[in-house]
PDB file of C-alpha atoms and ligand atoms in Angstrom:
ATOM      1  CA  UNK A   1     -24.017 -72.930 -16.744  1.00  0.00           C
ATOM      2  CA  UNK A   2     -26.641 -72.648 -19.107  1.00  0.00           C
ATOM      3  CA  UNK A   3     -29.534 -70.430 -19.143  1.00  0.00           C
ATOM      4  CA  UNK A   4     -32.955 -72.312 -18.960  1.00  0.00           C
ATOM      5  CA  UNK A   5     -35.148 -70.743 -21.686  1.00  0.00           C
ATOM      6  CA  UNK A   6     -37.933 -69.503 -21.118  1.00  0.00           C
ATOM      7  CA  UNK A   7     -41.603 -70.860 -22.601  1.00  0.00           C
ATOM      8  CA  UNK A   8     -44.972 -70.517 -23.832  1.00  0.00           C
ATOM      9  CA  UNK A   9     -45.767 -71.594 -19.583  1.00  0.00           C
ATOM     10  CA  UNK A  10     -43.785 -68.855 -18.225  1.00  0.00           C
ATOM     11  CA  UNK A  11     -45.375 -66.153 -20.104  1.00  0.00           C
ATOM     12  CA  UNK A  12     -48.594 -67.378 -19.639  1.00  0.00           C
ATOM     13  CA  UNK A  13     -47.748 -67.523 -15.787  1.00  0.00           C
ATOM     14  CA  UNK A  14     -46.175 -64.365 -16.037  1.00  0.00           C
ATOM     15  CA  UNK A  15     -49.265 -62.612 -17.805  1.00  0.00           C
ATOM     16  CA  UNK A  16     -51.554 -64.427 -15.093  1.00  0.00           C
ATOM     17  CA  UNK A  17     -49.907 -62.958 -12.066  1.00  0.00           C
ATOM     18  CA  UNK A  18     -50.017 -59.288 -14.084  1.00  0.00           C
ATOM     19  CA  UNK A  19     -54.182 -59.628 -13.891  1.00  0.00           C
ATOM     20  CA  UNK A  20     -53.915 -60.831 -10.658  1.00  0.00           C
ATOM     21  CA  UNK A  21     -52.344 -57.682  -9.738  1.00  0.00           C
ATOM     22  CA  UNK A  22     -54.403 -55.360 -11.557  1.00  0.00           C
ATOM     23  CA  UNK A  23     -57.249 -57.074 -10.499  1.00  0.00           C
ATOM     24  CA  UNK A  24     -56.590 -56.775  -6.913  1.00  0.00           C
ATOM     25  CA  UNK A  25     -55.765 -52.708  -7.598  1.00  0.00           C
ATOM     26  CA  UNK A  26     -59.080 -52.265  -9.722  1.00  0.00           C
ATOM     27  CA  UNK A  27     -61.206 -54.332  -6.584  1.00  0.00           C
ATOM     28  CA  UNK A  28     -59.608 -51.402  -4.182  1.00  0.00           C
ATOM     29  CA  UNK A  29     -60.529 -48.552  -6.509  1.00  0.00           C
ATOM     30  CA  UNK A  30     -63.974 -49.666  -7.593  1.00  0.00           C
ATOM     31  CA  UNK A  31     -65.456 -48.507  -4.348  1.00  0.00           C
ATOM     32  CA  UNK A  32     -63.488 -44.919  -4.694  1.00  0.00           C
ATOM     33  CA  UNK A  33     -65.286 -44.857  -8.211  1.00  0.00           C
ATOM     34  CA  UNK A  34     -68.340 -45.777  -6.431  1.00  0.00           C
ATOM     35  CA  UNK A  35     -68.511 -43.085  -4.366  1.00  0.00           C
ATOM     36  CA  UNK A  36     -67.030 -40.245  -6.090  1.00  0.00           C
ATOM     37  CA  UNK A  37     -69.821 -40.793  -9.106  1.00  0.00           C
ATOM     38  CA  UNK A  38     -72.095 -38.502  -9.358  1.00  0.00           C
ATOM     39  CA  UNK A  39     -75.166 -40.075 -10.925  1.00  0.00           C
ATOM     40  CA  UNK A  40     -76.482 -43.322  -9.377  1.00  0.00           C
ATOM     41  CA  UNK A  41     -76.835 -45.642 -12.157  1.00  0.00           C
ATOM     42  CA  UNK A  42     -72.826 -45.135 -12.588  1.00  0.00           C
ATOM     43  CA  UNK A  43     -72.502 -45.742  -8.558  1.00  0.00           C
ATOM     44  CA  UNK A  44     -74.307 -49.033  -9.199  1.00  0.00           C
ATOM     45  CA  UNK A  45     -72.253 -49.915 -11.994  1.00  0.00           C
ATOM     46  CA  UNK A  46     -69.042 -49.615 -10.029  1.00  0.00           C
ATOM     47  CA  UNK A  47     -70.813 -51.901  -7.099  1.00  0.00           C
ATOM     48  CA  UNK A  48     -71.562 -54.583  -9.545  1.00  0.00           C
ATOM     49  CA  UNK A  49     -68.452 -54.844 -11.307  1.00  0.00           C
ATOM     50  CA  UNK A  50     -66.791 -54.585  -7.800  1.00  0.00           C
ATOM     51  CA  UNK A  51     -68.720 -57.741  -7.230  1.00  0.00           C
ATOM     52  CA  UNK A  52     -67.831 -59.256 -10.401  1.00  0.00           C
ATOM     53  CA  UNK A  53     -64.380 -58.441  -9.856  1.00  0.00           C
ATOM     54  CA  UNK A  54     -64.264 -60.485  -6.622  1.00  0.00           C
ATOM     55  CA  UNK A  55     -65.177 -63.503  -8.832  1.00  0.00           C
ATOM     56  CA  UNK A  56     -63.260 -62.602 -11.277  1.00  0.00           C
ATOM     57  CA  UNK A  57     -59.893 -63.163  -8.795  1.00  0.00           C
ATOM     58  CA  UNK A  58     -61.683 -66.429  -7.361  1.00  0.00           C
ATOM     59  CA  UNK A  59     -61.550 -67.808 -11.196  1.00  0.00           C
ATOM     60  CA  UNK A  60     -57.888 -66.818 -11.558  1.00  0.00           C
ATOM     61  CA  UNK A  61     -57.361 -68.405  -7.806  1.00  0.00           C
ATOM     62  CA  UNK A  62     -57.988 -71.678  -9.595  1.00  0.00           C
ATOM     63  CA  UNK A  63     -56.037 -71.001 -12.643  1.00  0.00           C
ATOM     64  CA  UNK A  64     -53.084 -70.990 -10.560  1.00  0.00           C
ATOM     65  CA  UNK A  65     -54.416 -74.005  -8.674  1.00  0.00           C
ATOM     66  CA  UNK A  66     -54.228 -75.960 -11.890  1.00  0.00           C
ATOM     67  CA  UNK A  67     -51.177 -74.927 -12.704  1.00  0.00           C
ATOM     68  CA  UNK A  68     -50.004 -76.107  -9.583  1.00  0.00           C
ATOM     69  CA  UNK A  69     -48.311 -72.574  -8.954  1.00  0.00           C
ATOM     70  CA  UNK A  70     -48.966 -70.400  -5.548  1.00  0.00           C
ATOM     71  CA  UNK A  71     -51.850 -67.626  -6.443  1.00  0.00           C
ATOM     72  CA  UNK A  72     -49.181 -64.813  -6.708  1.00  0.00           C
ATOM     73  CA  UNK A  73     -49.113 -61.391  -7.978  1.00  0.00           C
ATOM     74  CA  UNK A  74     -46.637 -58.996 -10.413  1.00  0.00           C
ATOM     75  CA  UNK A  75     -46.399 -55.730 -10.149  1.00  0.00           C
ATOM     76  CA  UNK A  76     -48.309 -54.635 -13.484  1.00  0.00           C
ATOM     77  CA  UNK A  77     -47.400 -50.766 -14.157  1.00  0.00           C
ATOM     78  CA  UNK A  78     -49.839 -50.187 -16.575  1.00  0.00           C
ATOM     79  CA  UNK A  79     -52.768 -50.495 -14.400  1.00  0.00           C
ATOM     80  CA  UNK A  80     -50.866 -48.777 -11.623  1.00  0.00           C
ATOM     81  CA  UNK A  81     -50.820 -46.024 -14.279  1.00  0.00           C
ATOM     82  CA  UNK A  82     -54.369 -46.089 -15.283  1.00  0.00           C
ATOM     83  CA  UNK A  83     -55.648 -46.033 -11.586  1.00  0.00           C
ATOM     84  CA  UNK A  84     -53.372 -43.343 -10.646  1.00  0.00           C
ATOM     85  CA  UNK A  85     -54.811 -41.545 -13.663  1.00  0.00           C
ATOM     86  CA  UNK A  86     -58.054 -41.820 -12.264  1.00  0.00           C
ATOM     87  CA  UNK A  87     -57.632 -40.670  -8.981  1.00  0.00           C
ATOM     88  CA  UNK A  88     -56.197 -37.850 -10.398  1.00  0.00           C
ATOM     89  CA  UNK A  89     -59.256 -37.096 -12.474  1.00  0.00           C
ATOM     90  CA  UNK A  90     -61.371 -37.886  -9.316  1.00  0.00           C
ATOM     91  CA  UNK A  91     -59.429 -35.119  -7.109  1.00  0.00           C
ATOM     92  CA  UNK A  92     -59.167 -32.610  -9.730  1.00  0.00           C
ATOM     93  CA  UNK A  93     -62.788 -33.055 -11.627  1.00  0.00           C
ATOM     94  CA  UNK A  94     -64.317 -33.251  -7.648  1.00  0.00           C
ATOM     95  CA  UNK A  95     -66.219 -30.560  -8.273  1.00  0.00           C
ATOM     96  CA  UNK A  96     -66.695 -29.931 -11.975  1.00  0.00           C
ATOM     97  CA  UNK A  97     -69.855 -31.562 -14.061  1.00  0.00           C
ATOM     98  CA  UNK A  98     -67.429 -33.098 -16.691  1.00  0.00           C
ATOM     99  CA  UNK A  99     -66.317 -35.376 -13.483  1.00  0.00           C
ATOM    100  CA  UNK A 100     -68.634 -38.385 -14.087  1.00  0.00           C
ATOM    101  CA  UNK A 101     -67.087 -37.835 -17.972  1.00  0.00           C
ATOM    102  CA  UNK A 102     -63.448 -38.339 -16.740  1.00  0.00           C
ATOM    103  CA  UNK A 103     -64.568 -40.862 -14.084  1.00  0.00           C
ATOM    104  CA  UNK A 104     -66.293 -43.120 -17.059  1.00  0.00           C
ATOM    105  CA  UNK A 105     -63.116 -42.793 -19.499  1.00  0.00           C
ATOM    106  CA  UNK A 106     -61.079 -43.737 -16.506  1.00  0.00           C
ATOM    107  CA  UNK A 107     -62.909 -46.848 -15.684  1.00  0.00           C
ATOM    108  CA  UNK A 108     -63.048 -47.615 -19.879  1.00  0.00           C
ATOM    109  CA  UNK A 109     -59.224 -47.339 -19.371  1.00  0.00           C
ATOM    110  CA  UNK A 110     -59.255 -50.116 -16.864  1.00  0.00           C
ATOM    111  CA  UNK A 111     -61.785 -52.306 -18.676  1.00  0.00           C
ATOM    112  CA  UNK A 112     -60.075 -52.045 -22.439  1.00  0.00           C
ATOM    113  CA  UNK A 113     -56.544 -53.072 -20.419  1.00  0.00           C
ATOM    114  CA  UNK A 114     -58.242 -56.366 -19.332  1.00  0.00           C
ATOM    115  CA  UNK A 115     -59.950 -57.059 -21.894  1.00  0.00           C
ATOM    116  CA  UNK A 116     -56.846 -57.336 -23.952  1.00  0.00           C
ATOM    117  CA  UNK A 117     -54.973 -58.820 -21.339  1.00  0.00           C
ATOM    118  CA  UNK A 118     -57.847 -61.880 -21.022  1.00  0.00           C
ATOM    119  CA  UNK A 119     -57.817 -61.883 -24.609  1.00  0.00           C
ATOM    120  CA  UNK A 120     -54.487 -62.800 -24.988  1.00  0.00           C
ATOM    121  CA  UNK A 121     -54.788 -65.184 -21.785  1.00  0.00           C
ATOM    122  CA  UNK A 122     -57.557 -67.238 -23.038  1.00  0.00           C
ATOM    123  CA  UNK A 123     -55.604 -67.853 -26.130  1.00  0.00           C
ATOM    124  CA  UNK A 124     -52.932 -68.821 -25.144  1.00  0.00           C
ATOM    125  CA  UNK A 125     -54.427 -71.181 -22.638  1.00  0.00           C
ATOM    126  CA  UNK A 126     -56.172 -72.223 -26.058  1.00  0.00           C
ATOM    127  CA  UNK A 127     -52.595 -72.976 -27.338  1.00  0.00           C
ATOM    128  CA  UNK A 128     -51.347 -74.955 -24.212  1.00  0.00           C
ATOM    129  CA  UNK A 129     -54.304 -77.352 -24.059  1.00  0.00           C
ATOM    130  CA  UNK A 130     -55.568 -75.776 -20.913  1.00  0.00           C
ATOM    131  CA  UNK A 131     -59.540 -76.345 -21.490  1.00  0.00           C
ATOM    132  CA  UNK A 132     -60.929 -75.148 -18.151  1.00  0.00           C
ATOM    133  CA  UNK A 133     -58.793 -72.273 -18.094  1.00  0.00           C
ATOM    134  CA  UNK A 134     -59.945 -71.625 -21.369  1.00  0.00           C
ATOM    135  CA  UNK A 135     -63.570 -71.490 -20.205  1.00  0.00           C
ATOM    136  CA  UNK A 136     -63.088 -69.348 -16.848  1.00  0.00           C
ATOM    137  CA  UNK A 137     -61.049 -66.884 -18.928  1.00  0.00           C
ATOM    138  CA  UNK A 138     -63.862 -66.537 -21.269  1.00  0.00           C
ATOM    139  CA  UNK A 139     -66.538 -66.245 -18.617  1.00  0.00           C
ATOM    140  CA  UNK A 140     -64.603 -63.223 -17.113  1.00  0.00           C
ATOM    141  CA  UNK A 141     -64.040 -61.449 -20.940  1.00  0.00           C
ATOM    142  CA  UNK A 142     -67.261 -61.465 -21.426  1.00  0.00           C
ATOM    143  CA  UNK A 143     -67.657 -59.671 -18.267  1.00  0.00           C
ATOM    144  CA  UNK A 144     -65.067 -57.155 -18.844  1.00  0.00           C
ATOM    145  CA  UNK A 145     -66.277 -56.530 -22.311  1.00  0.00           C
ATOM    146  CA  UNK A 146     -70.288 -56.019 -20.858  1.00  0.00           C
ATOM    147  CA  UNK A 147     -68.797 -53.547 -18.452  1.00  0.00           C
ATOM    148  CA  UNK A 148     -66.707 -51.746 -21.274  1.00  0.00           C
ATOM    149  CA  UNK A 149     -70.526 -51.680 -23.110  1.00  0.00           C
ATOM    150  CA  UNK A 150     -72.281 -50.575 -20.173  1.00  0.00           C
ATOM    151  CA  UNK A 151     -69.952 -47.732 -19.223  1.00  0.00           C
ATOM    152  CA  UNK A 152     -70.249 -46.793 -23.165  1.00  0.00           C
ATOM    153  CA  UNK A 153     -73.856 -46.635 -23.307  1.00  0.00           C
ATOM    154  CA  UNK A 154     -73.606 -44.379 -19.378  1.00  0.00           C
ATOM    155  CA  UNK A 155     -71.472 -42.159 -21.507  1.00  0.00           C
ATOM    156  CA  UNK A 156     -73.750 -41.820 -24.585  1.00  0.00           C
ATOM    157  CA  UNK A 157     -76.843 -41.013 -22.411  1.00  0.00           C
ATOM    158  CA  UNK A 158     -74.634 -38.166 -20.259  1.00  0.00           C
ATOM    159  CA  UNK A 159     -74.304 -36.889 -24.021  1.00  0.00           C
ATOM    160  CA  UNK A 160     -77.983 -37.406 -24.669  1.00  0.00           C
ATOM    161  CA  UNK A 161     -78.634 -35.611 -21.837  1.00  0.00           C
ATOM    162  CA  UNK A 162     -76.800 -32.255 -22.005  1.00  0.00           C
ATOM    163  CA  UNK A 163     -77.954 -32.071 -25.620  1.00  0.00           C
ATOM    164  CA  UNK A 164     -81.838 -32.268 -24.491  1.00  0.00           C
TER     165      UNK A 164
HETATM  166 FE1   FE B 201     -61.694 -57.517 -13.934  1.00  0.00          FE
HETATM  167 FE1   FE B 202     -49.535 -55.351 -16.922  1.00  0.00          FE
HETATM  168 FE1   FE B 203     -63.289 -55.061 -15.210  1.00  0.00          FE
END
């Protein structure tokens, strides 16, 4: 019996139900983030992108719908790795004034992961003619990649303000 090969649908599939996964880790961990921040404006940041992050999964939910494929998940170890890594910064920083440092890179961690993960997605819907998906992916980059700028410029004024 032969083999069925697999195609450009089953890895984009695949790679869809690896952000759904991560996603649903990273909207569990944003509140942790949340709380264990130090200075306000990076609490708030967590809360928003928590927010985001909830319609973030709502615009994959109807990937999968057009696909025709049950909203499913895949274990992704990379971002059980990077949240792991940053509740390990979050225990062991708890009480040190470099832990809103290791709390940003941790969260810059998660953001760079889906950025390149939507990057690839959105091309590759690109590829298969999948126009809508193309546009929802995009809306949620964008998002990912104004976080990744926001936590940047959080980071920047922590090192503005220990130099003043
Ligand atoms: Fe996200
Ligand atoms: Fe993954
Ligand atoms: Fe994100």
């Amino acid at each position: 019996m032969a083999v069925k090969q697999k195609t450009m649908d089953d890895l984009f599939l695949e790679t869809l139900k690896d952000i759904y996964y991560a996603e649903k880790q990273i909207l569990r961990n944003l509140p942790k983030m949340a709380k264990a921040a130090k200075t306000s404006e990076l609490k708030q940041a967590f809360e928003q992108h928590r927010d985001e992050t909830e319609h973030q999964i709502e615009r994959l939910d109807q990937i999968f719908e057009m696909l025709g494929k049950p909203a499913r998940g895949k274990t992704c170890q990379a971002i059980v790795g990077i949240v792991e890594e940053s509740q390990e910064v979050m225990e062991d920083f708890k009480d040190s004034d470099a832990l809103d440092a290791g709390i940003l890179a941790a969260a810059q961690a998660v953001e760079h992961y889906e950025i390149s993960r939507y990057g690839t997605l959105k091309t590759w819907a690109a590829q298969l003619g999948m126009k809508d998906a193309v546009k929802l992916l995009d809306e949620t980059l964008q998002e990912e990649k104004k976080t990744d700028a926001l936590l940047s410029k959080l980071a920047d004024q922590a090192v503005n303000r220990k130099a003043a």
